[in-house]
Tab-separated table of C-alpha atoms and ligand atoms in Angstrom:
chain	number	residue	atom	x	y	z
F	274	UNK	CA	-6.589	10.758	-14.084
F	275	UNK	CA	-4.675	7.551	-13.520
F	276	UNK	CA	-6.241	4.678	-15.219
F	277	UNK	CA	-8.659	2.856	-11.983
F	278	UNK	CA	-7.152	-0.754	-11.002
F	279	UNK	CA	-8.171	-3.091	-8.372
F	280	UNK	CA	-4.350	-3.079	-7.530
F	281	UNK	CA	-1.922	-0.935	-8.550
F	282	UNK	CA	1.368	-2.566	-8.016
F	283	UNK	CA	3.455	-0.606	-10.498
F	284	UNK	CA	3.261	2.614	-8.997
F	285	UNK	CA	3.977	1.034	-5.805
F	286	UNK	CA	7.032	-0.358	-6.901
F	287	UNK	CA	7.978	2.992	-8.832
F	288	UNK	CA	8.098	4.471	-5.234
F	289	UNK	CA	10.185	1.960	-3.557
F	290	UNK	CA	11.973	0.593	-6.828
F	291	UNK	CA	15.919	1.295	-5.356
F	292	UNK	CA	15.329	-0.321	-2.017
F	293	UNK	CA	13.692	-3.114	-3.937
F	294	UNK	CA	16.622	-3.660	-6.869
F	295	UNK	CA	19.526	-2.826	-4.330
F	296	UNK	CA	17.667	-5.773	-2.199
F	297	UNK	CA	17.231	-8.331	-5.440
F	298	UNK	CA	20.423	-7.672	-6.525
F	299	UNK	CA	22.323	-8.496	-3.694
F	300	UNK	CA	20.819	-11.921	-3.925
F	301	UNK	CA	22.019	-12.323	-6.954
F	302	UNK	CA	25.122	-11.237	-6.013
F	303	UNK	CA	25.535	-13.939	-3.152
F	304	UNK	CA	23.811	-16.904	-5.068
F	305	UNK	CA	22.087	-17.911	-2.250
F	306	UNK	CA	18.568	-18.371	-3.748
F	307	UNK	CA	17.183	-20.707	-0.703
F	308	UNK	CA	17.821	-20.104	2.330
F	309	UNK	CA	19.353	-17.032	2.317
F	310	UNK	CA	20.586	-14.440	4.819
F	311	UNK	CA	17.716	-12.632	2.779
F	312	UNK	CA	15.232	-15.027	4.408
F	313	UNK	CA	16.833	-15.468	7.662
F	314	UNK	CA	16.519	-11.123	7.934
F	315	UNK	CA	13.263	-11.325	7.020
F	316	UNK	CA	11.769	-13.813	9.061
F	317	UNK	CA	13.345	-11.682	12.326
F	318	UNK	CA	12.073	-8.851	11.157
F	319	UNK	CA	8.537	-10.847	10.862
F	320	UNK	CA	8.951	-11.800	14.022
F	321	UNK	CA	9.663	-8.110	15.392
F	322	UNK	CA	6.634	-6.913	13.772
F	323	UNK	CA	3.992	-9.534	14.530
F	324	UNK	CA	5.115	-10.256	18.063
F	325	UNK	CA	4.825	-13.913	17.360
F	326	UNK	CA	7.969	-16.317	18.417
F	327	UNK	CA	8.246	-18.091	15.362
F	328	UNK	CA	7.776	-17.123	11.785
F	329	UNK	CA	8.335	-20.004	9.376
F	330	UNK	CA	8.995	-18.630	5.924
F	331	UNK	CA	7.115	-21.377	3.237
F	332	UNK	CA	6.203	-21.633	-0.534
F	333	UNK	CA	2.657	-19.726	-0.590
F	334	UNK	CA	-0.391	-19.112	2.280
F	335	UNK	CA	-1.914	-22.430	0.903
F	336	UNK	CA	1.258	-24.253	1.632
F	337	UNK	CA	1.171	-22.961	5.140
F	338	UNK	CA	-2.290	-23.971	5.908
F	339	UNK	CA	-1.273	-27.525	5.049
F	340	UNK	CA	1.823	-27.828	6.590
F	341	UNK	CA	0.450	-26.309	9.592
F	342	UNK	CA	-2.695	-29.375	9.816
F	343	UNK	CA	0.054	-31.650	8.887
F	344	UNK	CA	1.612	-30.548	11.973
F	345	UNK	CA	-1.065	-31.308	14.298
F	346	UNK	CA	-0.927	-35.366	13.090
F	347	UNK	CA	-4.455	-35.227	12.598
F	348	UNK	CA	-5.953	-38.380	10.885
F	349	UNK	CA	-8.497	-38.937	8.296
F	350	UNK	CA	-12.046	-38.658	8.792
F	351	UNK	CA	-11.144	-35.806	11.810
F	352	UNK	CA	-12.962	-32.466	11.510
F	353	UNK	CA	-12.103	-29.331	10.791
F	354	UNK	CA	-14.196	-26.383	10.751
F	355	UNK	CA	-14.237	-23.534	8.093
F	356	UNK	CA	-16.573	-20.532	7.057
F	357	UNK	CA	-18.031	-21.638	3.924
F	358	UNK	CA	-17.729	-18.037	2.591
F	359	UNK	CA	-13.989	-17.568	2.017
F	360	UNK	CA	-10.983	-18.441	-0.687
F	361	UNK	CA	-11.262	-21.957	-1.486
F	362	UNK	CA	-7.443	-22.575	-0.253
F	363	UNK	CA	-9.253	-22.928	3.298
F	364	UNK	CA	-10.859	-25.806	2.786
F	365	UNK	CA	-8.660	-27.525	-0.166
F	366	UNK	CA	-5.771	-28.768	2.303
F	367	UNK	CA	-8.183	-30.161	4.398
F	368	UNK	CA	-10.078	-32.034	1.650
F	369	UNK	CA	-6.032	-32.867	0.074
F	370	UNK	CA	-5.059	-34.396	3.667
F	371	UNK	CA	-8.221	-36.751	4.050
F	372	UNK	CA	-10.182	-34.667	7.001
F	373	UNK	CA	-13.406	-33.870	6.654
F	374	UNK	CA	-14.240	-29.791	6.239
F	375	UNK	CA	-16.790	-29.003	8.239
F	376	UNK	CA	-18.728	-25.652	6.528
F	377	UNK	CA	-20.281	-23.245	8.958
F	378	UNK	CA	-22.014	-20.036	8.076
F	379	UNK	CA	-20.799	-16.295	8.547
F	380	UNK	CA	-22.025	-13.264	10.155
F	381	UNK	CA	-23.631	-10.832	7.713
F	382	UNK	CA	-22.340	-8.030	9.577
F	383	UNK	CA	-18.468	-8.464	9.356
F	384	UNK	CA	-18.850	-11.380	6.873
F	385	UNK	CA	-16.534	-13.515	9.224
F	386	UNK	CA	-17.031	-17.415	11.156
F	387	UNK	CA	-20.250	-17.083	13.488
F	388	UNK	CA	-19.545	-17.839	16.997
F	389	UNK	CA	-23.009	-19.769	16.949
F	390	UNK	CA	-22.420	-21.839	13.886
F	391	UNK	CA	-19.078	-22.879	15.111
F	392	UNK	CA	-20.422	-24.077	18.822
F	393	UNK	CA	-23.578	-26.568	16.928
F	394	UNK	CA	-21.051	-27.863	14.724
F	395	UNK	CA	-18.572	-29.329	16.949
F	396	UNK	CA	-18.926	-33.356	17.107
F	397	UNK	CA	-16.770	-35.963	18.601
F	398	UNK	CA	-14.879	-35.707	15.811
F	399	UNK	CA	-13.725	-32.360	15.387
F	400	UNK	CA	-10.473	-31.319	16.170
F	401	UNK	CA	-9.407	-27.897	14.512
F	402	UNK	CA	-11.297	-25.011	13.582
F	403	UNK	CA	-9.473	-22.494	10.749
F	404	UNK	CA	-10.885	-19.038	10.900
F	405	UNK	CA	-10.661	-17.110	8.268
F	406	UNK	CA	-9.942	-13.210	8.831
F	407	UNK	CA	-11.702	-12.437	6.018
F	408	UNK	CA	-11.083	-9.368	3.973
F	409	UNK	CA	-8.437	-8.118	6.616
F	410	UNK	CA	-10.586	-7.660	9.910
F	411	UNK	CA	-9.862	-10.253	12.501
F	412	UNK	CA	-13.030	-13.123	13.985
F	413	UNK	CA	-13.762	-13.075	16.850
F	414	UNK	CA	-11.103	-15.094	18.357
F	415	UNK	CA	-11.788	-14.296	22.206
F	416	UNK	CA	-14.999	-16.266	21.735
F	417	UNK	CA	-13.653	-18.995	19.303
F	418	UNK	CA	-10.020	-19.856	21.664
F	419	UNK	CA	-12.840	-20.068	24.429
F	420	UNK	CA	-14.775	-22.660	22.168
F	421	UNK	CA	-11.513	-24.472	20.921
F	422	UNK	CA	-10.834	-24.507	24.696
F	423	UNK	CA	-13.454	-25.830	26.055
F	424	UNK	CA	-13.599	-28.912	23.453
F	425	UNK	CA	-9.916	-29.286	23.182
F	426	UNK	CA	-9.802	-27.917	19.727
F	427	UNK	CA	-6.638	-26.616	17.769
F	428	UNK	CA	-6.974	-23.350	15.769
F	429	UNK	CA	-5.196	-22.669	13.227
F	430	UNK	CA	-6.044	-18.885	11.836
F	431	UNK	CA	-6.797	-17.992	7.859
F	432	UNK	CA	-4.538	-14.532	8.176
F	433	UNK	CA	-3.730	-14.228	4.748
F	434	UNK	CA	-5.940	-11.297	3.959
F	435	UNK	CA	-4.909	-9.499	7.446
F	436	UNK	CA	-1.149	-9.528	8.104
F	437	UNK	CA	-0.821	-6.415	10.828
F	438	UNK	CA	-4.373	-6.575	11.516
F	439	UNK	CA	-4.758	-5.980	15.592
F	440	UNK	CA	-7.264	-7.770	17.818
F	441	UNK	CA	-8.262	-6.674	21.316
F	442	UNK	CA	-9.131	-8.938	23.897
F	443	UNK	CA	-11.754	-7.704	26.743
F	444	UNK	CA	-8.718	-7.447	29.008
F	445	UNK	CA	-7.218	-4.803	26.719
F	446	UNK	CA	-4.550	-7.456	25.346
F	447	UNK	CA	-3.740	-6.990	21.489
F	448	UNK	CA	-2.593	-8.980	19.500
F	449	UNK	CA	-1.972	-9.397	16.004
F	450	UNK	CA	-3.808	-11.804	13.259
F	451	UNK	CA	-2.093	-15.132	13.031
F	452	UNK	CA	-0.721	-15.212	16.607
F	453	UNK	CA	-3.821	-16.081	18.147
F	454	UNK	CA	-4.178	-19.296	17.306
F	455	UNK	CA	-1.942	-22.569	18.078
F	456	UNK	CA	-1.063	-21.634	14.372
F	457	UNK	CA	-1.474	-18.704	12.189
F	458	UNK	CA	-0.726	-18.503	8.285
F	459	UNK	CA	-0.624	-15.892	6.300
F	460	UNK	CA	0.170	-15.654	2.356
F	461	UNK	CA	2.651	-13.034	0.466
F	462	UNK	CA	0.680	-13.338	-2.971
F	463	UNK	CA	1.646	-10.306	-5.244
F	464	UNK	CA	-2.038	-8.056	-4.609
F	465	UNK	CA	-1.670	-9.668	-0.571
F	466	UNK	CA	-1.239	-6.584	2.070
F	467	UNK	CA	2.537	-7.557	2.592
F	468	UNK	CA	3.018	-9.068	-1.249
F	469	UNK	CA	6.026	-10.376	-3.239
F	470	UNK	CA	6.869	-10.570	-6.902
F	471	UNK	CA	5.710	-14.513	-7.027
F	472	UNK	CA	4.354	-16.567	-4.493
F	473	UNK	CA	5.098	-16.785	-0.644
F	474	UNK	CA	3.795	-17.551	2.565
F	475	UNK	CA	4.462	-17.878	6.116
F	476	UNK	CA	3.521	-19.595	9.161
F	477	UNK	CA	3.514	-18.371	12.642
F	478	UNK	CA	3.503	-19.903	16.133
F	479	UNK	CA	4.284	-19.166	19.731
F	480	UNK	CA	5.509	-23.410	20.080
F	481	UNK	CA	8.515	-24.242	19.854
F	482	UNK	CA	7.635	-28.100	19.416
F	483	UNK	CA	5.333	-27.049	16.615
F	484	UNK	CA	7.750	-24.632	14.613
F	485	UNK	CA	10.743	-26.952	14.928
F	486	UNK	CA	7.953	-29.434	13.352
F	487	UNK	CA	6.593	-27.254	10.883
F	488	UNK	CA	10.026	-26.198	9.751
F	489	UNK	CA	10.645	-29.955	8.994
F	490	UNK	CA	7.653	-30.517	7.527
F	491	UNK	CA	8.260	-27.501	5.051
F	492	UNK	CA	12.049	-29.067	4.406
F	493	UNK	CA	11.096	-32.727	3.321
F	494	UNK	CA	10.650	-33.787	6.869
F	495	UNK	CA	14.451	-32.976	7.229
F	496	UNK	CA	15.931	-32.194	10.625
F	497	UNK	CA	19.866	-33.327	9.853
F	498	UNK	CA	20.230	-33.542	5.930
F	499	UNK	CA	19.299	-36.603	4.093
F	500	UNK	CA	17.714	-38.229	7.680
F	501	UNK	CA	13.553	-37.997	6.726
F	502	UNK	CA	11.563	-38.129	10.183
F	503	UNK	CA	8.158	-37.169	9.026
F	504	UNK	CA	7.009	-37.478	5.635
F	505	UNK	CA	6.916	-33.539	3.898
F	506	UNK	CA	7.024	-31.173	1.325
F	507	UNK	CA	9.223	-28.775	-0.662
F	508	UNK	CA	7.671	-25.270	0.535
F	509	UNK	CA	9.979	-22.520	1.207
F	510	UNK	CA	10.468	-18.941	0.476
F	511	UNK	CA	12.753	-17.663	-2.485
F	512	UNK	CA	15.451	-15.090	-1.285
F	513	UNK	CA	14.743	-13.202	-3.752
F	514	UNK	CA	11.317	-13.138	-2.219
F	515	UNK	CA	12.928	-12.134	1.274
F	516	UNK	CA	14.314	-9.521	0.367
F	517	UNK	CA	11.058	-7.741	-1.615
F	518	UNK	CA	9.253	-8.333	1.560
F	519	UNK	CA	12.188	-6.967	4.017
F	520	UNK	CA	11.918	-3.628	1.763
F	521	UNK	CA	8.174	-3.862	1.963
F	522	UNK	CA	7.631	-4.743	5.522
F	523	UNK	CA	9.416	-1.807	6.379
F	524	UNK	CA	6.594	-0.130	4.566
F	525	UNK	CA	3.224	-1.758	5.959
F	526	UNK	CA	1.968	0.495	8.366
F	527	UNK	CA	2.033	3.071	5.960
F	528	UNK	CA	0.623	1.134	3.331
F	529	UNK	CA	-2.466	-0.219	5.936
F	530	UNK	CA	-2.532	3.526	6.822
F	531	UNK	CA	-3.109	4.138	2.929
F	532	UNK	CA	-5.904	1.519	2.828
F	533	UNK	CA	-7.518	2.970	5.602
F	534	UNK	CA	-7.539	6.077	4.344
F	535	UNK	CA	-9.264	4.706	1.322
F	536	UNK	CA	-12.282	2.854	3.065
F	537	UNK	CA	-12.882	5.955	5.145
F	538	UNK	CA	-13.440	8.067	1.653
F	539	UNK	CA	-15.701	5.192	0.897
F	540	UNK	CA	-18.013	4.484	4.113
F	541	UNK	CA	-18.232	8.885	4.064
F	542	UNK	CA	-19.226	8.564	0.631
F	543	UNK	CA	-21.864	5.652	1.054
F	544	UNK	CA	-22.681	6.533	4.646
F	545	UNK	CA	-26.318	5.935	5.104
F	546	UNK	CA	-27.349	4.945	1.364
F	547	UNK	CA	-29.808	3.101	0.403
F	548	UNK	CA	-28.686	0.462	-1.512
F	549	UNK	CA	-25.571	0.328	-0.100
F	550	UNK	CA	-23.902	-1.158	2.991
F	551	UNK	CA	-20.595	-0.655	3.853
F	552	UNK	CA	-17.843	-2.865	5.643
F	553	UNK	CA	-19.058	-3.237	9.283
F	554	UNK	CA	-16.286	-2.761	11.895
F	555	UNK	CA	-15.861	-5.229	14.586
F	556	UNK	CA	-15.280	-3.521	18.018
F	557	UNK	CA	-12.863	-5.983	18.639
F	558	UNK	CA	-10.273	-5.773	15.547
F	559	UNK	CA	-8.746	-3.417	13.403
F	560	UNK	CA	-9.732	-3.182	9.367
F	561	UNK	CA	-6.388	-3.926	7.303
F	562	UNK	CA	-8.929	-3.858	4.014
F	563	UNK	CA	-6.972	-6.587	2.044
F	564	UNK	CA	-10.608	-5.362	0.322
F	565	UNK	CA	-13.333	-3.099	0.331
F	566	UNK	CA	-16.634	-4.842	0.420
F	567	UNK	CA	-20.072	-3.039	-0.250
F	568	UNK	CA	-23.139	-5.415	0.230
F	569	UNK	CA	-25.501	-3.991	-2.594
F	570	UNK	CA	-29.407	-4.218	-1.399
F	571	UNK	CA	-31.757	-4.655	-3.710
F	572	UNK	CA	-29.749	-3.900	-6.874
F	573	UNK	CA	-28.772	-5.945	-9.533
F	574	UNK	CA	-25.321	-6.670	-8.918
F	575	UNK	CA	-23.424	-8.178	-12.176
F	576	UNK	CA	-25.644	-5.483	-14.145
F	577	UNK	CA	-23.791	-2.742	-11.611
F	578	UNK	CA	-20.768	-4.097	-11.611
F	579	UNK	CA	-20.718	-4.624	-15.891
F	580	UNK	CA	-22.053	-0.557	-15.975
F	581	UNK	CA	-18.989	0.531	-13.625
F	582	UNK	CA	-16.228	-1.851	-15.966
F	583	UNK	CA	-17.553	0.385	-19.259
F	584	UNK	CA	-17.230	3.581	-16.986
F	585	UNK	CA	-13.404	2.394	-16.310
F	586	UNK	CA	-13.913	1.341	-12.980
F	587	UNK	CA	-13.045	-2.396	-12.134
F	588	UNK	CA	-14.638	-4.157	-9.181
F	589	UNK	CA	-14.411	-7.897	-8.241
F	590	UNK	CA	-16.907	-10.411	-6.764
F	591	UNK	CA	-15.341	-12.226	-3.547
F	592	UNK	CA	-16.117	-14.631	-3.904
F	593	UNK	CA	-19.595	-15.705	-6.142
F	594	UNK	CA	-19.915	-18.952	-4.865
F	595	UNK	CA	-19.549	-20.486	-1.022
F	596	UNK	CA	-17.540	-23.756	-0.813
F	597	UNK	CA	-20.339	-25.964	-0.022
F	598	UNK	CA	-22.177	-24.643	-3.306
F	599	UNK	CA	-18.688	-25.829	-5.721
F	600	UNK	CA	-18.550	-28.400	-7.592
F	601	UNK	CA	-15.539	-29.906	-6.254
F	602	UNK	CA	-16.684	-29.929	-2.685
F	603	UNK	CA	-20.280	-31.368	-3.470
F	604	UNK	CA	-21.486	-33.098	-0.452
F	605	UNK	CA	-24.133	-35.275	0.515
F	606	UNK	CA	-24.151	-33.295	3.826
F	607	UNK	CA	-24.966	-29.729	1.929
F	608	UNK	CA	-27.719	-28.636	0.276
F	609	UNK	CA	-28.321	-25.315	-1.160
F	610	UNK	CA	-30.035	-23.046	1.581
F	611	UNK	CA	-27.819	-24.328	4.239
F	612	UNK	CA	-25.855	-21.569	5.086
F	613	UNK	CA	-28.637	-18.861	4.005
F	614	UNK	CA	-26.067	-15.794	5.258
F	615	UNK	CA	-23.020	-16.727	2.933
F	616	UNK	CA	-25.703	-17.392	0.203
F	617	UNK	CA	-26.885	-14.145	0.524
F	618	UNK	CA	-23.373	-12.485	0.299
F	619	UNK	CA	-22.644	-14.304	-2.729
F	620	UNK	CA	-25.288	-12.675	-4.526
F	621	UNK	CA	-24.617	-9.505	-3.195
F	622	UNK	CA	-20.814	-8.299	-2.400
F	623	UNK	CA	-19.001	-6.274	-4.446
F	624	UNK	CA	-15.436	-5.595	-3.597
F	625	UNK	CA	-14.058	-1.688	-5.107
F	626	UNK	CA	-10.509	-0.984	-5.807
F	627	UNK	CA	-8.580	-1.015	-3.262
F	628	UNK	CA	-4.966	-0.564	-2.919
F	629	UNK	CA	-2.243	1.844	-1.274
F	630	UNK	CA	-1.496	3.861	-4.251
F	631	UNK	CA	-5.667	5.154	-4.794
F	632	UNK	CA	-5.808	9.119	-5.090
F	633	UNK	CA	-8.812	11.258	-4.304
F	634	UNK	CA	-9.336	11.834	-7.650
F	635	UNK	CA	-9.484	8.161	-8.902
F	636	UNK	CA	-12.095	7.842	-5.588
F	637	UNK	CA	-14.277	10.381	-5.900
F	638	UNK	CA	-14.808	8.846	-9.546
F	639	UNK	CA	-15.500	5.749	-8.424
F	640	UNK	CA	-18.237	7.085	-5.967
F	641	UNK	CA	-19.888	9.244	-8.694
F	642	UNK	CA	-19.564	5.630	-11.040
F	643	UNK	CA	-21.609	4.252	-8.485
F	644	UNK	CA	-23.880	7.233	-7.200
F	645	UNK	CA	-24.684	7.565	-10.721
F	646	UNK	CA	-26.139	4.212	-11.446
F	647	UNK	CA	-28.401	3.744	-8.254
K	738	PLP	C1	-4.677	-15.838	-0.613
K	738	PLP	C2	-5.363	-16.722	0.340
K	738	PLP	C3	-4.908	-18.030	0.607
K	738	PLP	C4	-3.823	-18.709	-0.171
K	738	PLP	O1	-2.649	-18.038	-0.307
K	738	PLP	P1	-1.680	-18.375	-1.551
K	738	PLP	O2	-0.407	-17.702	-1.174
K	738	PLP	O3	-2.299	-17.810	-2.775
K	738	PLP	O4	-1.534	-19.844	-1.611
K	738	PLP	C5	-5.570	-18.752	1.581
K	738	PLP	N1	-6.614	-18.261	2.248
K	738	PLP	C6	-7.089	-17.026	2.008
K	738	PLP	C7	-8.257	-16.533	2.800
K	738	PLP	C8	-6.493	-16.230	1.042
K	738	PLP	O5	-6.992	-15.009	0.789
């Protein structure tokens, strides 16, 4: 058997490796490192496949979430609400641009923003709220645009663990994550659904104000060369970059197919177990499975997840503690106990490989590593 990783990026390469050197080579053939027709092909071809008007090719998916609430010429001390169970990146840019994060709890079902939390913790104050699609299933977005509506709220949507994730609205509309919102950003991190070979990112956005402001932002503020509008940042996607993700794109269906096919081996395998709960679907949104995420009841967790490491199988804790519990974000409005659901999770999740290149054989050993010490 194939040695067990959490990602297995070399045999995916191995299977696409002469798209992916013709493509890097012909960079370096033409030099043109930034800003490339590389980039320019890839951003269309973004755009094709996510249905969203404007994809803004940046640095990384952190980069986008800043440049995005840099965008919206918010001010210091305005709100922004995040789940407090999520990748710190979320709530980092707000903290780095002087607004206040405002941590709300998650559903323990799909492990995403709670509708409920979001509507008590709207103030005078707030102005955005940034979901967070959280292990590549969409929140519930009908409910929280009808929120951000009602209070005149911007949203700007986490997608960086659900590129090609689909949500349905009750009038059958679909749409995909990150095109939702006023803003959606999503992140091209190697073990990302849609990864590069380094970092990248992108932002998306049906506004044309917005993206022609964004675009600046991401360029030093820079509309005609050397004239600085807006104050910026350097954030923009490598060609070489492009043109791993034009080969990949092409590929992404097939690859959330893969994934998909993966999870359903698992929830068969741990359908109805005791300890064990599996990823709960949302009606409302597709499963893209950036991971796989058991909830382990009543067993000890680290012990489990030690006793499957010696048995060759590697699993990962996302994430072990909730924002408002790190030391970093310490807050005189958070205590421990406050969000009781994330709390819960952090003690709890365990997240099994998952990746596009997973045979039956490497998961049916992973079940039996688990079966076998419950
Ligand atoms: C990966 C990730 C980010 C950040 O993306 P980078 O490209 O690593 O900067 C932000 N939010 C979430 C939820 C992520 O998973």
């Amino acid at each position: 058997m194939k040695k067990i990783q959490m990602v297995d990026l070399q045999t995916q390469y191995q299977n696409i490796k002469e798209d992916i050197d013709r493509g890097i080579q012909a960079v370096i053939d033409s030099a043109a490192f930034i800003k490339g027709a590389a980039v320019s092909s890839f951003q269309a071809n973004l755009e094709q496949y996510t249905g969203a008007k404007h994809v803004i090719p940046v640095g990384n998916g952190t980069d986008a979430l800043q440049i995005a609430l840099m965008a919206l010429g918010l001010k210091p001390g305005d709100e922004v609400i995040t789940p407090t169970f999520t990748f710190i990146a979320t709530a980092e840019v707000v903290a780095l641009l002087g607004l206040t994060p405002v941590v709300v709890d998650v559903d323990w079902d799909t492990m995403n923003i709670s509708v409920e939390a979001v509507k008590k913790a709207i103030t005078k104050k707030t102005k955005a709220i940034v979901p967070v699609h959280l292990f590549g299933q969409c929140a519930d977005m009908e409910e929280l645009m009808a929120i951000a509506k009602a209070h005149n709220l911007y949203i700007i949507e986490d997608a960086c663990q659900a590129i090609g994730s689909v949500y349905r609205f009750a009038d059958g509309t679909e749409k995909q994550a990150g095109t939702m919102g006023e803003i959606g950003c999503t992140s091209f991190f190697p073990s990302k659904n849609l990864g590069c070979y380094g970092d990248g990112g992108a932002i998306f956005t049906n506004d044309d104000e917005l993206a022609a402001k964004m675009r600046a932002i991401a360029n030093h503020g820079m509309v005609v060369r050397y004239y600085h509008d807006t104050v910026g940042v350097n954030s923009r996607l490598d060609s070489i970059q492009a043109a791993v993700l034009d080969v990949k794109l092409k590929h992404l269906d097939e690859y959330i197919a893969a994934r998909q096919k993966a999870a359903t081996y698992y929830d068969n395998a741990f359908a109805n177990h005791p300890h064990i709960l599996v990823p709960a679907r949302s009606e409302k949104s597709s499963h893209v499975f950036h991971q796989y995420t058991l909830r382990l009841v009543d067993v000890d967790r680290d012990a489990m997840r030690e006793a499957l490491a010696e048995a060759g199988v590697p699993a990962m804790i996302y994430y072990p503690v909730p924002l408002h519990m790190q030391k970093a974000y310490q807050d005189a409005r958070y205590q421990v106990g406050d969000f009781p659901v994330a709390e819960r999770l952090a003690a709890c999740v365990l997240s099994l490989p998952m990746h596009t290149e997973l045979d039956e054989e490497q998961l049916k050993y992973i079940v039996e590593a688990i079966g076998e010490r419950l």
